[in-house]
mmCIF file of C-alpha atoms and ligand atoms in Angstrom:
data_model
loop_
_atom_site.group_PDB
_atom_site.id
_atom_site.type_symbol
_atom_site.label_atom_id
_atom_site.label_comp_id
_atom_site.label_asym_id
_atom_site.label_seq_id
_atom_site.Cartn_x
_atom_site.Cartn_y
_atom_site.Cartn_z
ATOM 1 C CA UNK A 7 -25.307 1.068 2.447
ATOM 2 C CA UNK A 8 -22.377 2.976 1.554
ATOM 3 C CA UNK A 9 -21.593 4.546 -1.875
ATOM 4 C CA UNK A 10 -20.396 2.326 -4.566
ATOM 5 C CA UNK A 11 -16.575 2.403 -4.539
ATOM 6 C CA UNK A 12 -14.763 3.107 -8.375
ATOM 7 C CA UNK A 13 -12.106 1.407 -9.218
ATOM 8 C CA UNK A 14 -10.118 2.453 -12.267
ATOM 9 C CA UNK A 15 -8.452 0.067 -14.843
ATOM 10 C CA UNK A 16 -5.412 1.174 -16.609
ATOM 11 C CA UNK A 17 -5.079 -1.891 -19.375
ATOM 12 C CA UNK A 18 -4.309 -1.306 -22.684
ATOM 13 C CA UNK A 19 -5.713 -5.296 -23.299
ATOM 14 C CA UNK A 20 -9.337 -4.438 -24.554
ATOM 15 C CA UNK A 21 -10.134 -8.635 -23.799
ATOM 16 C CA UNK A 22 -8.850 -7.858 -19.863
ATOM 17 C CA UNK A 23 -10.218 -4.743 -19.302
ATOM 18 C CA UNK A 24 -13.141 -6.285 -20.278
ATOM 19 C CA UNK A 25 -13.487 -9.226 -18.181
ATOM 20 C CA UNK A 26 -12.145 -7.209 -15.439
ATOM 21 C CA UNK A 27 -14.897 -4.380 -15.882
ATOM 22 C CA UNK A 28 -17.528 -7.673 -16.108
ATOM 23 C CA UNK A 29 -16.302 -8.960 -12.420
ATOM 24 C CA UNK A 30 -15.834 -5.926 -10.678
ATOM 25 C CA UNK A 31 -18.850 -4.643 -11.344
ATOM 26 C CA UNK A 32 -20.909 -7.829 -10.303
ATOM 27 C CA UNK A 33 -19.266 -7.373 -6.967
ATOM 28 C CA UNK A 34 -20.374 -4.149 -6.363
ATOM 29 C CA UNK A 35 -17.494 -1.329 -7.532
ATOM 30 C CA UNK A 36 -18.085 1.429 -10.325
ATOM 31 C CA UNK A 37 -15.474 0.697 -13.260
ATOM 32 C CA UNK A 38 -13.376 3.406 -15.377
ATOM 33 C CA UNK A 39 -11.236 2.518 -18.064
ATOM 34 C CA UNK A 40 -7.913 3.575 -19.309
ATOM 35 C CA UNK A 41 -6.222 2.387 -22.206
ATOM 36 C CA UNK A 42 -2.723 4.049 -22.111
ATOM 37 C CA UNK A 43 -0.478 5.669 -19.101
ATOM 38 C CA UNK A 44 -1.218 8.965 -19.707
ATOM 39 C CA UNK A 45 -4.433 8.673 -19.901
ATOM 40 C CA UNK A 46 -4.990 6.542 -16.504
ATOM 41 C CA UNK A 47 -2.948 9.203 -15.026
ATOM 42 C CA UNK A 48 -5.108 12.001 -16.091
ATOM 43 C CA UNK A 49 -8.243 10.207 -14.899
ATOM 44 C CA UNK A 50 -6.260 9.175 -11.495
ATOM 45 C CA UNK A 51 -6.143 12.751 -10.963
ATOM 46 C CA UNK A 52 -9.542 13.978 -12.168
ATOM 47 C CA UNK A 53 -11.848 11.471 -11.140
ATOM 48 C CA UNK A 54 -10.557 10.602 -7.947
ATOM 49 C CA UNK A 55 -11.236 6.488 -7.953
ATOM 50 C CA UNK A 56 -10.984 4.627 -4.249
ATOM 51 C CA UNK A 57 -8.402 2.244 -6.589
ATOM 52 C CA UNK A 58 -6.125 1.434 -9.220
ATOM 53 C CA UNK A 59 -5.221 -1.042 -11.099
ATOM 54 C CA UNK A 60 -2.323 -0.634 -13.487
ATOM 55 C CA UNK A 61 -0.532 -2.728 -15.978
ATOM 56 C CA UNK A 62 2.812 -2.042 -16.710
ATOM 57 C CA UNK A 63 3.503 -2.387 -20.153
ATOM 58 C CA UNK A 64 1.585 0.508 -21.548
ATOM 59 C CA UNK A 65 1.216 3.089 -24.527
ATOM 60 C CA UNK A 66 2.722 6.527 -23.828
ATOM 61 C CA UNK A 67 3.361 6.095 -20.017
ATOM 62 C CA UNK A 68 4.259 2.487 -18.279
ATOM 63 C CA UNK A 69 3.011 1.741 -14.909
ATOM 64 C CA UNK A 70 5.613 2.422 -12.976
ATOM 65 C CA UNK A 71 5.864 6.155 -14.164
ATOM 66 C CA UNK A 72 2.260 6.487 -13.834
ATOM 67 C CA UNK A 73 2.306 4.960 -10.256
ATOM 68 C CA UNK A 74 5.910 7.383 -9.179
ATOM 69 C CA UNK A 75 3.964 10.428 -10.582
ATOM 70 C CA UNK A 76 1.085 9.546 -8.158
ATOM 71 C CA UNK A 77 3.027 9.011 -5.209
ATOM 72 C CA UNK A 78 4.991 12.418 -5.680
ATOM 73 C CA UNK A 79 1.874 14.329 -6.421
ATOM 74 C CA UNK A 80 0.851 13.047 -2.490
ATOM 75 C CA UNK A 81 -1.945 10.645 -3.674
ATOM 76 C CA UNK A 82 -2.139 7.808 -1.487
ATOM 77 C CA UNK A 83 -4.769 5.260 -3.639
ATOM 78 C CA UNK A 84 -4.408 1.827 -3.559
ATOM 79 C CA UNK A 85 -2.937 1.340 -5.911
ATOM 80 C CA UNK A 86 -2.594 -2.648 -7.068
ATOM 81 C CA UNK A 87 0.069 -2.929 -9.847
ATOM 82 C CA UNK A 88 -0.798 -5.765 -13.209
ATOM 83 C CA UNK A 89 2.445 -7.252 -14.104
ATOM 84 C CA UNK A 90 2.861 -10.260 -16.877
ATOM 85 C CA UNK A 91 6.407 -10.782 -15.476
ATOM 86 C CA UNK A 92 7.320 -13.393 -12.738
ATOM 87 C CA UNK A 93 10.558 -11.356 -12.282
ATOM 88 C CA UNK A 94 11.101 -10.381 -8.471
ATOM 89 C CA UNK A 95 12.598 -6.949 -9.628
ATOM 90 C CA UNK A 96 9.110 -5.940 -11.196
ATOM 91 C CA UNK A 97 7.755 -6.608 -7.799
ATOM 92 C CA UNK A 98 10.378 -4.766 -5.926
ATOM 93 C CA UNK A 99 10.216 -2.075 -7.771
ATOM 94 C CA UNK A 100 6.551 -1.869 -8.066
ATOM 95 C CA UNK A 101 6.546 -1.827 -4.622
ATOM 96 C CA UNK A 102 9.503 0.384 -3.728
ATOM 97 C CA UNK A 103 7.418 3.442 -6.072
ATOM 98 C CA UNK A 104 4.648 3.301 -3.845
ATOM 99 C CA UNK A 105 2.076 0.311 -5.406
ATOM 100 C CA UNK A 106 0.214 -1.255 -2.347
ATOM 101 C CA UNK A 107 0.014 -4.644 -3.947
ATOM 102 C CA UNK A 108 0.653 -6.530 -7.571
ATOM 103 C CA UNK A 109 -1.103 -9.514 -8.979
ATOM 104 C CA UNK A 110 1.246 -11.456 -11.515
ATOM 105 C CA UNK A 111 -0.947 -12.453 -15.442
ATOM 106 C CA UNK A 112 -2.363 -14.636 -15.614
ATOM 107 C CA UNK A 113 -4.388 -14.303 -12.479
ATOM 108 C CA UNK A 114 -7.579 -15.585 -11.239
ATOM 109 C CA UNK A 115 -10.554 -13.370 -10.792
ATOM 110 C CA UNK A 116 -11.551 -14.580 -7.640
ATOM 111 C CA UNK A 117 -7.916 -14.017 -6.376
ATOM 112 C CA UNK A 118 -8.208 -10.101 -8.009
ATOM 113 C CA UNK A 119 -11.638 -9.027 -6.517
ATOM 114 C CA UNK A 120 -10.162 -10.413 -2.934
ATOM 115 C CA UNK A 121 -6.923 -8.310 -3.139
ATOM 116 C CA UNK A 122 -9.247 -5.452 -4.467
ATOM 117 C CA UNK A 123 -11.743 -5.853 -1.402
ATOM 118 C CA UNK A 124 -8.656 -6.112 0.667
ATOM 119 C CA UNK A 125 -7.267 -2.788 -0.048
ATOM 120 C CA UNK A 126 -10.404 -0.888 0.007
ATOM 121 C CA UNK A 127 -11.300 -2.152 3.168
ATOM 122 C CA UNK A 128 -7.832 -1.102 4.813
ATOM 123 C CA UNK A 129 -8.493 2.266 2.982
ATOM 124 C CA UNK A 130 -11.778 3.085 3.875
ATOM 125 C CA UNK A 131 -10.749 2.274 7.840
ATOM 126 C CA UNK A 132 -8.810 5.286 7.776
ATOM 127 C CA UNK A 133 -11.316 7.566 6.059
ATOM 128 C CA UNK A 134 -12.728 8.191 8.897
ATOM 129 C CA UNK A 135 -16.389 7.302 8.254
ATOM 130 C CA UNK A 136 -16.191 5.673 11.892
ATOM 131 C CA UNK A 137 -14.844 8.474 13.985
ATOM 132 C CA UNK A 138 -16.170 6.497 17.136
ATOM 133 C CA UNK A 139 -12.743 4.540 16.219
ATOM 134 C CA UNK A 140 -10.649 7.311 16.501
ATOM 135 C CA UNK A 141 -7.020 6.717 17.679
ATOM 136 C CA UNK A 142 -4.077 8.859 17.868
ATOM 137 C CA UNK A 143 -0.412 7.828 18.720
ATOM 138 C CA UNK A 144 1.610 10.834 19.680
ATOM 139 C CA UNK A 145 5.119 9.919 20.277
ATOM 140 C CA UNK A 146 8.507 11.667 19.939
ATOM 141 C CA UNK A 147 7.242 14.288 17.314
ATOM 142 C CA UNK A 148 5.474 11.982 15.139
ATOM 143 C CA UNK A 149 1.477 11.880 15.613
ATOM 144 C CA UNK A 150 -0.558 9.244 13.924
ATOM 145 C CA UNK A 151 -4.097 9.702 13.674
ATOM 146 C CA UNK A 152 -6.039 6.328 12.923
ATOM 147 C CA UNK A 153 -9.414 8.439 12.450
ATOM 148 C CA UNK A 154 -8.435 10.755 9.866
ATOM 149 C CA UNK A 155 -5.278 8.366 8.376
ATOM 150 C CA UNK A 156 -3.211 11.566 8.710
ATOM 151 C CA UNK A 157 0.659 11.321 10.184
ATOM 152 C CA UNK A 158 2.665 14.174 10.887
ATOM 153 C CA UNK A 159 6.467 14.131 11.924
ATOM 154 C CA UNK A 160 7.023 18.071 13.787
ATOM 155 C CA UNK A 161 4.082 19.059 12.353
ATOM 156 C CA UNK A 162 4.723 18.078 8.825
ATOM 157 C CA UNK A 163 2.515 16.090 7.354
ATOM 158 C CA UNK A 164 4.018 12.912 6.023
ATOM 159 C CA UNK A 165 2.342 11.377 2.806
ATOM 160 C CA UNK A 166 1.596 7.859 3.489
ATOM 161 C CA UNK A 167 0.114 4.825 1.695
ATOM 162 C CA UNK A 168 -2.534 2.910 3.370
ATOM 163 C CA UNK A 169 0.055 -0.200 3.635
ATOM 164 C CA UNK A 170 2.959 2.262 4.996
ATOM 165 C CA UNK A 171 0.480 3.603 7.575
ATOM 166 C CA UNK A 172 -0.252 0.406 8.777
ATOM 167 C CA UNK A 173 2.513 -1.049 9.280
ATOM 168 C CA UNK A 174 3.766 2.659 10.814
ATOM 169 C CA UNK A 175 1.103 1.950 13.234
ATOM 170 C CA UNK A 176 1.460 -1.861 14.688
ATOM 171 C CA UNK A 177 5.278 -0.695 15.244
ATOM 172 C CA UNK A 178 4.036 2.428 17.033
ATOM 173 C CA UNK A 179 1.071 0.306 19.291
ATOM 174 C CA UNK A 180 3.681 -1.996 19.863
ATOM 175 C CA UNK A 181 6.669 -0.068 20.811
ATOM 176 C CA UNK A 182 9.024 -1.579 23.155
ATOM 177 C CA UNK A 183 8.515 -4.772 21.575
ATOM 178 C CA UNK A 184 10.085 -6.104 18.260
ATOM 179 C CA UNK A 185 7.854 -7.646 15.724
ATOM 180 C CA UNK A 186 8.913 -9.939 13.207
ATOM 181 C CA UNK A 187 8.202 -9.283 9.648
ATOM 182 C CA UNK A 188 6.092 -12.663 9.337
ATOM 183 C CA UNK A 189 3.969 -11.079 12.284
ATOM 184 C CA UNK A 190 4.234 -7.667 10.564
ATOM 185 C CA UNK A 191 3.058 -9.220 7.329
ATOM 186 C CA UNK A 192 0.361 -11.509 8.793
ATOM 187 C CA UNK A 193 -1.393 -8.742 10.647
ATOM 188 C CA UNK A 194 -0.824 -5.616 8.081
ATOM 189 C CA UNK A 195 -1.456 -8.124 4.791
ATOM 190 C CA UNK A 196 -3.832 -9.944 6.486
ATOM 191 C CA UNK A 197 -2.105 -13.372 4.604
ATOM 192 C CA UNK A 198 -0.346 -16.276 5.105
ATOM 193 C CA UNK A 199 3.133 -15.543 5.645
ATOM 194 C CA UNK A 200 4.712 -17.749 2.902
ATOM 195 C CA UNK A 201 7.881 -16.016 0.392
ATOM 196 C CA UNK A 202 7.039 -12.307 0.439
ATOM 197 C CA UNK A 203 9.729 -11.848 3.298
ATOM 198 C CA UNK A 204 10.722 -8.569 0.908
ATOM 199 C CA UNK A 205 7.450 -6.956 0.756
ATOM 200 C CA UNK A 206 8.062 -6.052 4.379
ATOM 201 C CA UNK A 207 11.973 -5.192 4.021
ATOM 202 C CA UNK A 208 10.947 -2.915 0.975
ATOM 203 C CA UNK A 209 7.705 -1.284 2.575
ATOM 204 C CA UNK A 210 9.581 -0.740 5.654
ATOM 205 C CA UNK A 211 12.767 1.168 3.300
ATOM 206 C CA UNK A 212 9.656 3.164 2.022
ATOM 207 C CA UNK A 213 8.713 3.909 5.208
ATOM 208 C CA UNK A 214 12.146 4.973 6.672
ATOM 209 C CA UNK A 215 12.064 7.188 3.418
ATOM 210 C CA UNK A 216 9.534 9.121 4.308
ATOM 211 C CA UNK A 217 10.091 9.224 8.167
ATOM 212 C CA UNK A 218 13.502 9.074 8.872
ATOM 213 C CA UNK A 219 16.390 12.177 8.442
ATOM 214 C CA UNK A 220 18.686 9.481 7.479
ATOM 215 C CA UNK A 221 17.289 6.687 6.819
ATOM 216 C CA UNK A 222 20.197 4.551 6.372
ATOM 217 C CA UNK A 223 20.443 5.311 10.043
ATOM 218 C CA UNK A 224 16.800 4.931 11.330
ATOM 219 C CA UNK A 225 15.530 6.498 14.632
ATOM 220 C CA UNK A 226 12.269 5.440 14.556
ATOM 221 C CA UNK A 227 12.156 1.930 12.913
ATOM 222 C CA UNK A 228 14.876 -0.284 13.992
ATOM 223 C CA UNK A 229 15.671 -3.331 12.669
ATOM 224 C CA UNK A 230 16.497 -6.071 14.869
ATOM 225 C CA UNK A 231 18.658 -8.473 13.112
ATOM 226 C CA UNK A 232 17.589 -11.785 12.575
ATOM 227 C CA UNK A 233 14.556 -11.296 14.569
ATOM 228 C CA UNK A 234 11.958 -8.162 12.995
ATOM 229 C CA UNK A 235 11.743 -4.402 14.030
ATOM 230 C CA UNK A 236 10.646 -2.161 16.040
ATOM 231 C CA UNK A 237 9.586 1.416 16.933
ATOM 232 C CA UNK A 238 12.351 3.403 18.628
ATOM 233 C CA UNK A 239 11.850 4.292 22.098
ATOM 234 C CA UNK A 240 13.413 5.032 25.527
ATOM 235 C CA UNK A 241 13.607 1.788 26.649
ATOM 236 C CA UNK A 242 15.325 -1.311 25.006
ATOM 237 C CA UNK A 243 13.153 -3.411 23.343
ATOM 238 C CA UNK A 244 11.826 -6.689 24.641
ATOM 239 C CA UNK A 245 10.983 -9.375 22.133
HETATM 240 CA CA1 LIG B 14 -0.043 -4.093 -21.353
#
């Protein structure tokens, strides 16, 4: 039995932090509370939780600040973003600063703990624990190690989110093929394709962000219009 994993809960709503600290801790995760941005930030850094969850409208720092200053400090948590909007933009954009996932209030708890087990699990694959699964894709400068969730382009290391990684990686195992996003999505997400066509568009800008020198003008991840993407290689792609 593996260590208890923490999750931390940046909520300035004492009545949701609350019954969010009640369910996560009857299945099974460690709970720390934050009640502003600042201070979930702080606590991101110092005690080191396996995930986040993070409202957006808070006190002193919102969300999406707290989130960005994450991201460019190299963390790659989970990070799962709270938002009481409907609006699309909140999700692109929580998505486009580097959250992993976002659950719209009001939510259902049962629907919260799954997307919480589902990013931990994706997460802890690449932890290493099982080194007996150890992988590595070596292609064209860019090495991807499954075992030790590292990636390197020329030897510099590139800092990716679990999601990012693993979407890096089906393109890369599948090179010389083009995926589509609802196969992407199905297979990374591990969920019903339904609307969330722009999760994979915006993951995959992220991506090209990180990986490519221009990334208006990928090298590595190609899009195939009309039909999904795929990893660059010598040969044309088949679909
Ligand atoms: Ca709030």
């Amino acid at each position: 039995m593996s260590d208890p994993k923490t999750v931390l809960i940046v909520e300035d709503e004492k009545n949701i932090v609350d019954i969010l600290r009640f369910n996560l801790q009857r299945a099974g995760y460690q709970t720390l509370e934050a009640y502003d941005g600042e201070d979930g930030l702080a606590q991101a850094v110092s005690a080191n939780p396996d995930l986040i969850l993070l409202d957006v409208m808070l006190p002193k720092k919102n969300g999406f600040d707290v989130c960005r200053a994450l991201r460019d400090q190299g963390s790659s948590v989970p990070v799962i973003i709270l938002t009481a909007r409907e609006e699309e933009a909140d999700k692109v954009l929580g998505l486009e600063i580097g959250a992993d996932d976002y659950i719209t209030k009001p939510f259902s708890m049962r629907e919260l703990v799954a997307r919480v087990k589902a990013q931990l699990r994706r997460y802890t694959r690449y932890n290493g624990t099982d080194k007996a699964e150890s992988d590595v894709i070596d292609f064209n400068g860019l090495v991807i190690d499954r075992s030790t969730h590292q990636c390197t382009l020329y030897d510099k290391e590139l800092n990716l989110t679990p999601l990012e990684f693993d979407i890096l990686w089906m393109l890369c195992e599948n090179r010389g093929h083009v995926i589509s996003a609802e196969r992407l999505f199905e297979t990374v997400w591990g969920e019903k394709y339904l609307d969330r066509n722009n999760t994979v568009m915006v993951h995959i800008r992220r991506l090209r962000e990180k990986l490519e020198r221009v990334p208006a003008e990928p090298a590595y991840i190609i899009t195939k219009w009309g039909v999904g993407y795929y990893f660059a290689g010598e040969d044309q792609p088949t679909i």
